[in-house]
Amino acid sequence: MPIDKPYLDIPGTTLFDADMSRKGYWLNQFCMSLMKAENRARFKAAERLYLDEWPMTEAQKAAVLARDLNECIRLGGNIYFLAKIGSTDGKSFQQMAGSMTGMTEQEYRDMMIAGGRSAEGNRRLGEDGDAQPHRQPQGAAGRKQD
């Protein structure tokens, strides 16, 4: 019998549960490999070749190559493991989080200093808060330039 997962209806949130852990196992193992300097160097020298050493899905490899962290999360990536990719690229966690919301680093920092997003309008899909899918991505970095 499937387990009821009421948390799947929270906008802008992917919970890392047992199913996601299984789905992203090899993606997360790849990320953890980046803790070793020699693996970071090999990855940066030939990213696709290094990724092909891991039994990840093509979608997972494409998301890594595109540095699409939101897609990596949808494909089972754990943000704490994915941070190794950002670190390999010389990015701070704050820069990574900003990119995931379409915000510039400064916009993201300002939002967090101001207390983060409100839960108001963001408790369930279909509400009208700033974390709802129809409001993504937020910030100047995510808006198309005219």
Coordinates of N, CA, C and O in Angstrom, one line a residue:
M1 N 0.8 -1.2 0.0 CA 0.0 0.0 0.0 C 0.9 1.2 0.0 O 1.8 1.4 0.8
P2 N 0.6 2.2 -0.9 CA 1.5 3.4 -1.0 C 1.3 4.3 0.3 O 0.2 4.3 0.9
I3 N 2.3 4.9 0.6 CA 2.3 5.8 1.8 C 1.7 7.2 1.3 O 2.1 7.7 0.3
D4 N 0.8 7.7 2.1 CA 0.2 9.0 1.9 C 1.3 10.1 2.1 O 2.0 10.1 3.1
K5 N 1.5 11.0 1.1 CA 2.5 12.0 1.2 C 1.8 13.4 1.0 O 1.9 14.0 -0.1
P6 N 1.2 13.9 2.0 CA 0.5 15.2 1.9 C 1.5 16.3 1.6 O 1.1 17.4 1.1
Y7 N 2.8 16.2 1.9 CA 3.7 17.2 1.7 C 4.1 17.4 0.2 O 4.8 18.3 -0.1
L8 N 3.6 16.6 -0.7 CA 3.8 16.8 -2.1 C 3.1 18.0 -2.6 O 3.3 18.4 -3.8
D9 N 2.2 18.6 -1.9 CA 1.4 19.8 -2.3 C 2.0 21.1 -1.7 O 1.3 22.1 -1.7
I10 N 3.2 21.1 -1.3 CA 3.8 22.4 -0.8 C 4.6 23.0 -2.0 O 5.5 22.5 -2.5
P11 N 4.2 24.2 -2.4 CA 4.8 24.9 -3.5 C 6.2 25.2 -3.3 O 6.6 25.6 -2.2
G12 N 7.0 25.0 -4.3 CA 8.4 25.3 -4.3 C 9.3 24.4 -3.4 O 10.4 24.7 -3.0
T13 N 8.7 23.3 -3.0 CA 9.4 22.4 -2.0 C 9.4 21.0 -2.5 O 8.4 20.4 -2.9
T14 N 10.6 20.4 -2.5 CA 10.7 19.0 -2.8 C 11.3 18.4 -1.6 O 12.5 18.7 -1.2
L15 N 10.6 17.5 -0.9 CA 11.2 16.9 0.3 C 12.0 15.7 -0.1 O 11.6 14.9 -1.0
F16 N 13.1 15.5 0.5 CA 14.0 14.4 0.3 C 13.6 13.3 1.2 O 14.1 13.2 2.4
D17 N 12.8 12.4 0.7 CA 12.4 11.3 1.5 C 13.0 10.0 0.9 O 13.9 10.1 0.1
A18 N 12.6 8.8 1.4 CA 13.2 7.6 1.0 C 13.1 7.3 -0.5 O 14.1 6.9 -1.1
D19 N 12.0 7.7 -1.1 CA 11.8 7.5 -2.5 C 12.8 8.4 -3.3 O 13.4 7.9 -4.3
M20 N 12.9 9.6 -2.9 CA 13.9 10.5 -3.5 C 15.3 10.1 -3.3 O 16.2 10.2 -4.2
S21 N 15.6 9.5 -2.2 CA 16.9 9.0 -1.9 C 17.3 7.9 -2.9 O 18.4 7.8 -3.4
R22 N 16.3 7.0 -3.1 CA 16.6 5.9 -4.0 C 16.8 6.4 -5.5 O 17.6 6.0 -6.2
K23 N 15.9 7.4 -5.8 CA 15.9 8.0 -7.2 C 17.3 8.7 -7.4 O 17.8 8.6 -8.6
G24 N 17.8 9.3 -6.5 CA 19.0 10.1 -6.7 C 20.3 9.5 -6.1 O 21.3 10.2 -6.1
Y25 N 20.2 8.3 -5.8 CA 21.4 7.6 -5.2 C 22.7 7.9 -5.9 O 23.7 8.4 -5.3
W26 N 22.7 7.6 -7.2 CA 24.0 7.8 -8.0 C 24.4 9.2 -8.2 O 25.5 9.6 -8.2
L27 N 23.4 10.1 -8.4 CA 23.6 11.5 -8.5 C 24.3 12.0 -7.2 O 25.3 12.7 -7.3
N28 N 23.8 11.6 -6.1 CA 24.4 12.1 -4.8 C 25.7 11.4 -4.6 O 26.6 12.1 -4.0
Q29 N 25.9 10.2 -5.0 CA 27.3 9.6 -4.9 C 28.3 10.3 -5.7 O 29.4 10.6 -5.3
F30 N 27.9 10.7 -7.0 CA 28.7 11.5 -7.8 C 29.1 12.8 -7.1 O 30.3 13.2 -7.0
C31 N 28.1 13.5 -6.5 CA 28.4 14.8 -5.8 C 29.4 14.5 -4.7 O 30.3 15.3 -4.5
M32 N 29.2 13.5 -3.9 CA 30.1 13.2 -2.8 C 31.5 12.9 -3.3 O 32.5 13.2 -2.6
S33 N 31.7 12.4 -4.5 CA 33.0 12.1 -5.0 C 33.8 13.4 -5.2 O 35.0 13.4 -5.2
L34 N 33.1 14.5 -5.3 CA 33.7 15.8 -5.5 C 34.4 16.4 -4.2 O 35.0 17.4 -4.2
M35 N 34.3 15.6 -3.2 CA 35.0 16.0 -1.9 C 36.5 15.8 -2.1 O 37.3 16.4 -1.3
K36 N 36.9 15.0 -3.0 CA 38.3 14.7 -3.2 C 38.9 15.6 -4.4 O 38.3 15.7 -5.4
A37 N 40.0 16.3 -4.1 CA 40.5 17.2 -5.0 C 40.8 16.6 -6.4 O 40.6 17.2 -7.4
E38 N 41.3 15.3 -6.4 CA 41.6 14.7 -7.7 C 40.3 14.5 -8.5 O 40.3 14.6 -9.7
N39 N 39.2 14.2 -7.8 CA 38.0 14.0 -8.6 C 37.4 15.3 -9.1 O 36.9 15.4 -10.2
R40 N 37.6 16.4 -8.3 CA 37.1 17.7 -8.8 C 37.9 18.1 -10.0 O 37.4 18.6 -11.0
A41 N 39.2 17.8 -10.0 CA 40.1 18.2 -11.2 C 39.7 17.3 -12.4 O 39.6 17.9 -13.5
R42 N 39.4 16.1 -12.2 CA 39.0 15.2 -13.3 C 37.6 15.7 -13.9 O 37.4 15.7 -15.1
F43 N 36.7 16.0 -13.0 CA 35.4 16.5 -13.4 C 35.5 17.8 -14.2 O 34.9 17.9 -15.3
K44 N 36.3 18.8 -13.7 CA 36.4 20.0 -14.4 C 37.1 19.9 -15.7 O 36.9 20.6 -16.7
A45 N 38.0 18.9 -15.8 CA 38.8 18.7 -17.1 C 37.9 18.1 -18.2 O 38.1 18.4 -19.3
A46 N 37.0 17.2 -17.8 CA 36.1 16.5 -18.8 C 34.8 16.1 -18.1 O 34.7 15.0 -17.7
E47 N 33.9 17.1 -18.0 CA 32.7 16.9 -17.2 C 31.9 15.7 -17.7 O 31.5 14.8 -16.9
R48 N 31.6 15.6 -18.9 CA 30.8 14.6 -19.5 C 31.5 13.2 -19.3 O 30.8 12.2 -18.9
L49 N 32.8 13.1 -19.5 CA 33.5 11.9 -19.4 C 33.4 11.4 -17.9 O 33.2 10.2 -17.6
Y50 N 33.6 12.3 -17.0 CA 33.5 12.0 -15.6 C 32.1 11.5 -15.2 O 32.0 10.5 -14.5
L51 N 31.1 12.2 -15.7 CA 29.7 11.9 -15.4 C 29.4 10.5 -15.9 O 28.6 9.7 -15.3
D52 N 30.0 10.2 -17.1 CA 29.7 8.9 -17.7 C 30.2 7.7 -16.9 O 29.9 6.5 -17.1
E53 N 31.1 7.9 -15.9 CA 31.6 6.9 -15.1 C 30.6 6.5 -14.0 O 30.7 5.5 -13.3
W54 N 29.5 7.3 -13.9 CA 28.5 7.1 -12.9 C 27.2 6.6 -13.5 O 26.8 7.1 -14.5
P55 N 26.5 5.6 -12.9 CA 25.3 5.0 -13.5 C 24.1 5.9 -13.2 O 23.1 5.5 -12.7
M56 N 24.2 7.2 -13.6 CA 23.1 8.2 -13.4 C 22.3 8.1 -14.7 O 22.7 7.7 -15.7
T57 N 21.0 8.7 -14.6 CA 20.2 8.8 -15.8 C 20.7 9.9 -16.6 O 21.5 10.8 -16.2
E58 N 20.3 9.8 -17.9 CA 20.7 10.9 -18.8 C 20.2 12.3 -18.3 O 20.9 13.3 -18.5
A59 N 19.0 12.2 -17.8 CA 18.4 13.5 -17.3 C 19.2 14.0 -16.1 O 19.4 15.3 -16.0
Q60 N 19.7 13.2 -15.3 CA 20.5 13.6 -14.1 C 21.8 14.2 -14.7 O 22.2 15.3 -14.2
K61 N 22.4 13.6 -15.6 CA 23.7 14.1 -16.2 C 23.5 15.4 -16.9 O 24.3 16.3 -16.7
A62 N 22.4 15.5 -17.6 CA 22.1 16.8 -18.3 C 21.9 17.9 -17.3 O 22.3 19.1 -17.5
A63 N 21.2 17.6 -16.2 CA 20.9 18.6 -15.2 C 22.2 19.1 -14.5 O 22.4 20.3 -14.3
V64 N 23.1 18.2 -14.3 CA 24.4 18.5 -13.7 C 25.2 19.4 -14.7 O 25.7 20.5 -14.3
L65 N 25.2 19.0 -16.0 CA 26.0 19.8 -17.0 C 25.4 21.2 -17.1 O 26.2 22.1 -17.3
A66 N 24.1 21.3 -17.0 CA 23.4 22.6 -17.1 C 23.5 23.4 -15.8 O 23.1 24.6 -15.8
R67 N 24.0 22.7 -14.8 CA 24.0 23.3 -13.4 C 22.6 23.8 -13.0 O 22.4 24.8 -12.3
D68 N 21.6 23.0 -13.4 CA 20.2 23.2 -13.1 C 19.9 22.5 -11.8 O 19.5 21.3 -11.8
L69 N 20.2 23.2 -10.7 CA 20.0 22.5 -9.4 C 18.6 22.2 -9.0 O 18.3 21.2 -8.4
N70 N 17.6 23.0 -9.5 CA 16.2 22.7 -9.3 C 15.9 21.3 -9.9 O 15.2 20.5 -9.4
E71 N 16.4 21.1 -11.1 CA 16.1 19.9 -11.8 C 16.8 18.7 -11.1 O 16.3 17.6 -11.0
C72 N 18.1 19.0 -10.7 CA 18.8 17.9 -9.9 C 18.0 17.5 -8.7 O 17.9 16.3 -8.4
I73 N 17.4 18.4 -8.0 CA 16.6 18.1 -6.9 C 15.3 17.3 -7.3 O 15.0 16.3 -6.6
R74 N 14.7 17.7 -8.4 CA 13.5 16.9 -8.8 C 13.9 15.5 -9.2 O 13.1 14.6 -9.2
L75 N 15.2 15.3 -9.6 CA 15.7 14.0 -10.0 C 16.3 13.2 -8.9 O 17.0 12.3 -9.1
G76 N 16.1 13.7 -7.6 CA 16.6 12.9 -6.5 C 17.8 13.5 -5.8 O 18.3 12.9 -4.9
G77 N 18.3 14.6 -6.3 CA 19.5 15.2 -5.6 C 19.2 15.8 -4.3 O 18.1 16.4 -4.1
N78 N 20.1 15.7 -3.4 CA 19.9 16.3 -2.0 C 20.8 17.5 -2.0 O 21.9 17.5 -2.4
I79 N 20.2 18.6 -1.6 CA 20.9 19.9 -1.7 C 22.2 19.9 -1.0 O 23.1 20.6 -1.5
Y80 N 22.3 19.2 0.1 CA 23.6 19.2 0.8 C 24.7 18.5 0.0 O 25.9 18.8 0.1
F81 N 24.3 17.5 -0.8 CA 25.2 16.8 -1.7 C 25.5 17.7 -3.0 O 26.6 17.8 -3.4
L82 N 24.4 18.3 -3.5 CA 24.6 19.2 -4.7 C 25.4 20.4 -4.4 O 26.0 20.9 -5.3
A83 N 25.6 20.8 -3.2 CA 26.4 21.9 -2.8 C 27.9 21.6 -3.2 O 28.6 22.5 -3.5
K84 N 28.2 20.3 -3.3 CA 29.6 20.0 -3.8 C 29.9 20.4 -5.2 O 31.0 20.8 -5.6
I85 N 28.8 20.4 -6.0 CA 29.0 20.9 -7.4 C 29.2 22.4 -7.4 O 30.2 22.9 -8.1
G86 N 28.4 23.1 -6.6 CA 28.7 24.6 -6.5 C 30.0 24.9 -6.0 O 30.7 25.8 -6.5
S87 N 30.4 24.2 -5.0 CA 31.8 24.4 -4.4 C 32.9 24.1 -5.4 O 33.8 24.9 -5.5
T88 N 32.7 23.1 -6.2 CA 33.6 22.8 -7.3 C 33.7 23.9 -8.3 O 34.8 24.2 -8.8
D89 N 32.6 24.6 -8.5 CA 32.6 25.7 -9.4 C 33.0 27.0 -8.8 O 32.9 28.1 -9.4
G90 N 33.3 27.0 -7.5 CA 33.7 28.2 -6.8 C 32.5 29.1 -6.4 O 32.7 30.3 -6.2
K91 N 31.4 28.5 -6.2 CA 30.2 29.2 -5.8 C 29.9 29.0 -4.4 O 30.0 27.9 -3.9
S92 N 29.4 30.0 -3.7 CA 28.9 29.9 -2.3 C 27.5 29.3 -2.3 O 26.8 29.3 -3.3
F93 N 27.1 28.8 -1.2 CA 25.8 28.2 -1.0 C 24.7 29.3 -1.3 O 23.7 29.1 -1.9
Q94 N 25.0 30.5 -0.9 CA 24.1 31.6 -1.1 C 24.0 31.9 -2.6 O 22.9 32.2 -3.1
Q95 N 25.0 31.9 -3.3 CA 25.0 32.1 -4.8 C 24.1 30.9 -5.4 O 23.3 31.2 -6.3
M96 N 24.3 29.7 -5.0 CA 23.6 28.6 -5.5 C 22.1 28.8 -5.2 O 21.2 28.6 -6.1
A97 N 21.7 29.1 -4.0 CA 20.3 29.3 -3.6 C 19.7 30.4 -4.4 O 18.5 30.3 -4.8
G98 N 20.4 31.5 -4.6 CA 19.9 32.6 -5.4 C 19.6 32.1 -6.8 O 18.5 32.4 -7.3
S99 N 20.5 31.3 -7.4 CA 20.3 30.9 -8.7 C 19.0 30.0 -8.8 O 18.4 29.9 -9.9
M100 N 18.7 29.3 -7.8 CA 17.6 28.4 -7.8 C 16.3 29.1 -7.7 O 15.2 28.5 -8.0
T101 N 16.3 30.4 -7.3 CA 15.0 31.1 -7.2 C 15.0 32.2 -8.3 O 14.0 32.9 -8.4
G102 N 16.0 32.2 -9.2 CA 16.0 33.2 -10.2 C 16.4 34.6 -9.7 O 16.3 35.6 -10.4
M103 N 16.9 34.6 -8.5 CA 17.3 35.9 -7.9 C 18.8 36.1 -8.1 O 19.6 35.2 -8.2
T104 N 19.2 37.4 -8.1 CA 20.6 37.7 -8.0 C 21.1 37.3 -6.6 O 20.3 37.2 -5.7
E105 N 22.4 37.2 -6.4 CA 22.9 36.9 -5.1 C 22.4 38.0 -4.1 O 22.0 37.7 -2.9
Q106 N 22.5 39.3 -4.5 CA 22.1 40.4 -3.6 C 20.6 40.3 -3.3 O 20.2 40.5 -2.1
E107 N 19.7 40.0 -4.3 CA 18.3 39.9 -4.0 C 18.0 38.7 -3.0 O 17.2 38.9 -2.1
Y108 N 18.7 37.6 -3.2 CA 18.5 36.5 -2.3 C 19.0 36.8 -0.9 O 18.3 36.6 0.1
R109 N 20.1 37.5 -0.8 CA 20.6 37.9 0.5 C 19.6 38.8 1.2 O 19.3 38.7 2.4
D110 N 19.2 39.8 0.5 CA 18.2 40.8 1.0 C 16.9 40.1 1.5 O 16.4 40.4 2.6
M111 N 16.4 39.1 0.7 CA 15.2 38.4 1.1 C 15.4 37.7 2.4 O 14.6 37.7 3.3
M112 N 16.6 37.0 2.5 CA 16.8 36.2 3.7 C 17.0 37.1 4.9 O 16.5 36.8 6.0
I113 N 17.7 38.2 4.7 CA 17.9 39.1 5.9 C 16.6 39.7 6.3 O 16.4 39.9 7.5
A114 N 15.7 39.9 5.4 CA 14.3 40.4 5.7 C 13.4 39.3 6.3 O 12.3 39.6 6.6
G115 N 13.9 38.1 6.5 CA 13.1 37.1 7.1 C 12.7 36.0 6.2 O 11.9 35.1 6.6
G116 N 13.1 36.0 4.9 CA 12.7 34.9 4.0 C 11.3 35.1 3.4 O 10.7 36.2 3.7
R117 N 10.8 34.1 2.7 CA 9.5 34.2 2.2 C 8.5 34.0 3.3 O 8.7 33.2 4.2
S118 N 7.3 34.6 3.1 CA 6.2 34.4 4.0 C 5.6 33.1 3.7 O 5.5 32.7 2.5
A119 N 5.1 32.4 4.7 CA 4.3 31.2 4.5 C 2.9 31.5 4.0 O 2.2 30.7 3.4
E120 N 2.5 32.8 4.1 CA 1.2 33.2 3.7 C 1.1 33.1 2.2 O 1.9 33.6 1.4
G121 N 0.1 32.3 1.7 CA -0.2 32.1 0.3 C 0.7 31.0 -0.3 O 0.7 30.7 -1.5
N122 N 1.5 30.4 0.6 CA 2.5 29.4 0.1 C 2.4 28.0 0.8 O 3.3 27.2 0.8
R123 N 1.2 27.8 1.5 CA 1.1 26.5 2.2 C 0.7 25.4 1.4 O 1.0 24.2 1.6
R124 N 0.0 25.6 0.3 CA -0.5 24.6 -0.6 C -0.5 25.1 -2.1 O -0.6 26.3 -2.3
L125 N -0.3 24.2 -3.0 CA -0.4 24.6 -4.4 C -1.8 25.2 -4.7 O -2.8 24.8 -4.1
G126 N -1.8 26.2 -5.5 CA -3.0 26.8 -5.9 C -3.3 28.1 -5.1 O -4.2 28.9 -5.5
E127 N -2.5 28.4 -4.1 CA -2.7 29.7 -3.4 C -2.0 30.7 -4.2 O -1.5 30.5 -5.4
D128 N -1.8 31.9 -3.7 CA -1.3 33.0 -4.6 C 0.0 33.6 -4.0 O 0.2 34.8 -4.2
G129 N 0.8 32.9 -3.3 CA 2.0 33.4 -2.7 C 3.2 33.5 -3.7 O 3.1 33.0 -4.8
D130 N 4.3 34.0 -3.2 CA 5.4 34.2 -4.1 C 6.2 33.0 -4.4 O 7.0 33.0 -5.3
A131 N 5.9 31.9 -3.7 CA 6.6 30.6 -4.0 C 5.8 29.7 -5.0 O 6.2 28.6 -5.3
Q132 N 4.6 30.2 -5.4 CA 3.8 29.4 -6.3 C 4.4 29.2 -7.6 O 5.1 30.1 -8.1
P133 N 4.2 28.1 -8.3 CA 4.8 27.9 -9.6 C 4.5 29.0 -10.6 O 5.4 29.4 -11.4
H134 N 3.4 29.6 -10.6 CA 3.1 30.7 -11.6 C 3.9 32.0 -11.3 O 3.9 32.9 -12.1
R135 N 4.6 32.0 -10.2 CA 5.4 33.2 -9.8 C 6.9 32.9 -9.9 O 7.7 33.8 -9.5
Q136 N 7.2 31.8 -10.5 CA 8.6 31.5 -10.6 C 9.2 31.7 -12.0 O 8.4 31.6 -12.9
P137 N 10.4 32.0 -12.2 CA 11.4 32.4 -11.1 C 11.2 33.8 -10.7 O 10.7 34.7 -11.5
Q138 N 11.5 34.1 -9.5 CA 11.5 35.5 -9.0 C 12.8 36.2 -9.3 O 13.7 35.6 -9.6
G139 N 12.8 37.5 -9.1 CA 14.0 38.2 -9.1 C 14.5 38.6 -10.5 O 14.1 38.0 -11.5
A140 N 15.4 39.5 -10.6 CA 15.9 40.0 -11.8 C 16.7 39.0 -12.6 O 16.6 39.0 -13.8
A141 N 17.4 38.1 -11.9 CA 18.2 37.1 -12.6 C 17.3 36.1 -13.4 O 17.7 35.5 -14.3
G142 N 16.1 35.9 -12.9 CA 15.2 35.0 -13.6 C 14.3 35.6 -14.6 O 13.6 34.9 -15.3
R143 N 14.2 36.9 -14.7 CA 13.3 37.6 -15.7 C 14.1 37.8 -17.0 O 15.2 38.1 -17.1
K144 N 13.3 37.6 -18.1 CA 13.9 37.8 -19.4 C 14.1 39.3 -19.6 O 13.2 40.1 -19.3
Q145 N 15.2 39.6 -20.2 CA 15.5 41.0 -20.5 C 14.8 41.4 -21.9 O 14.8 40.6 -22.8
D146 N 14.2 42.5 -21.9 CA 13.5 43.0 -23.2 C 14.5 43.5 -24.1 O 15.5 44.0 -23.9

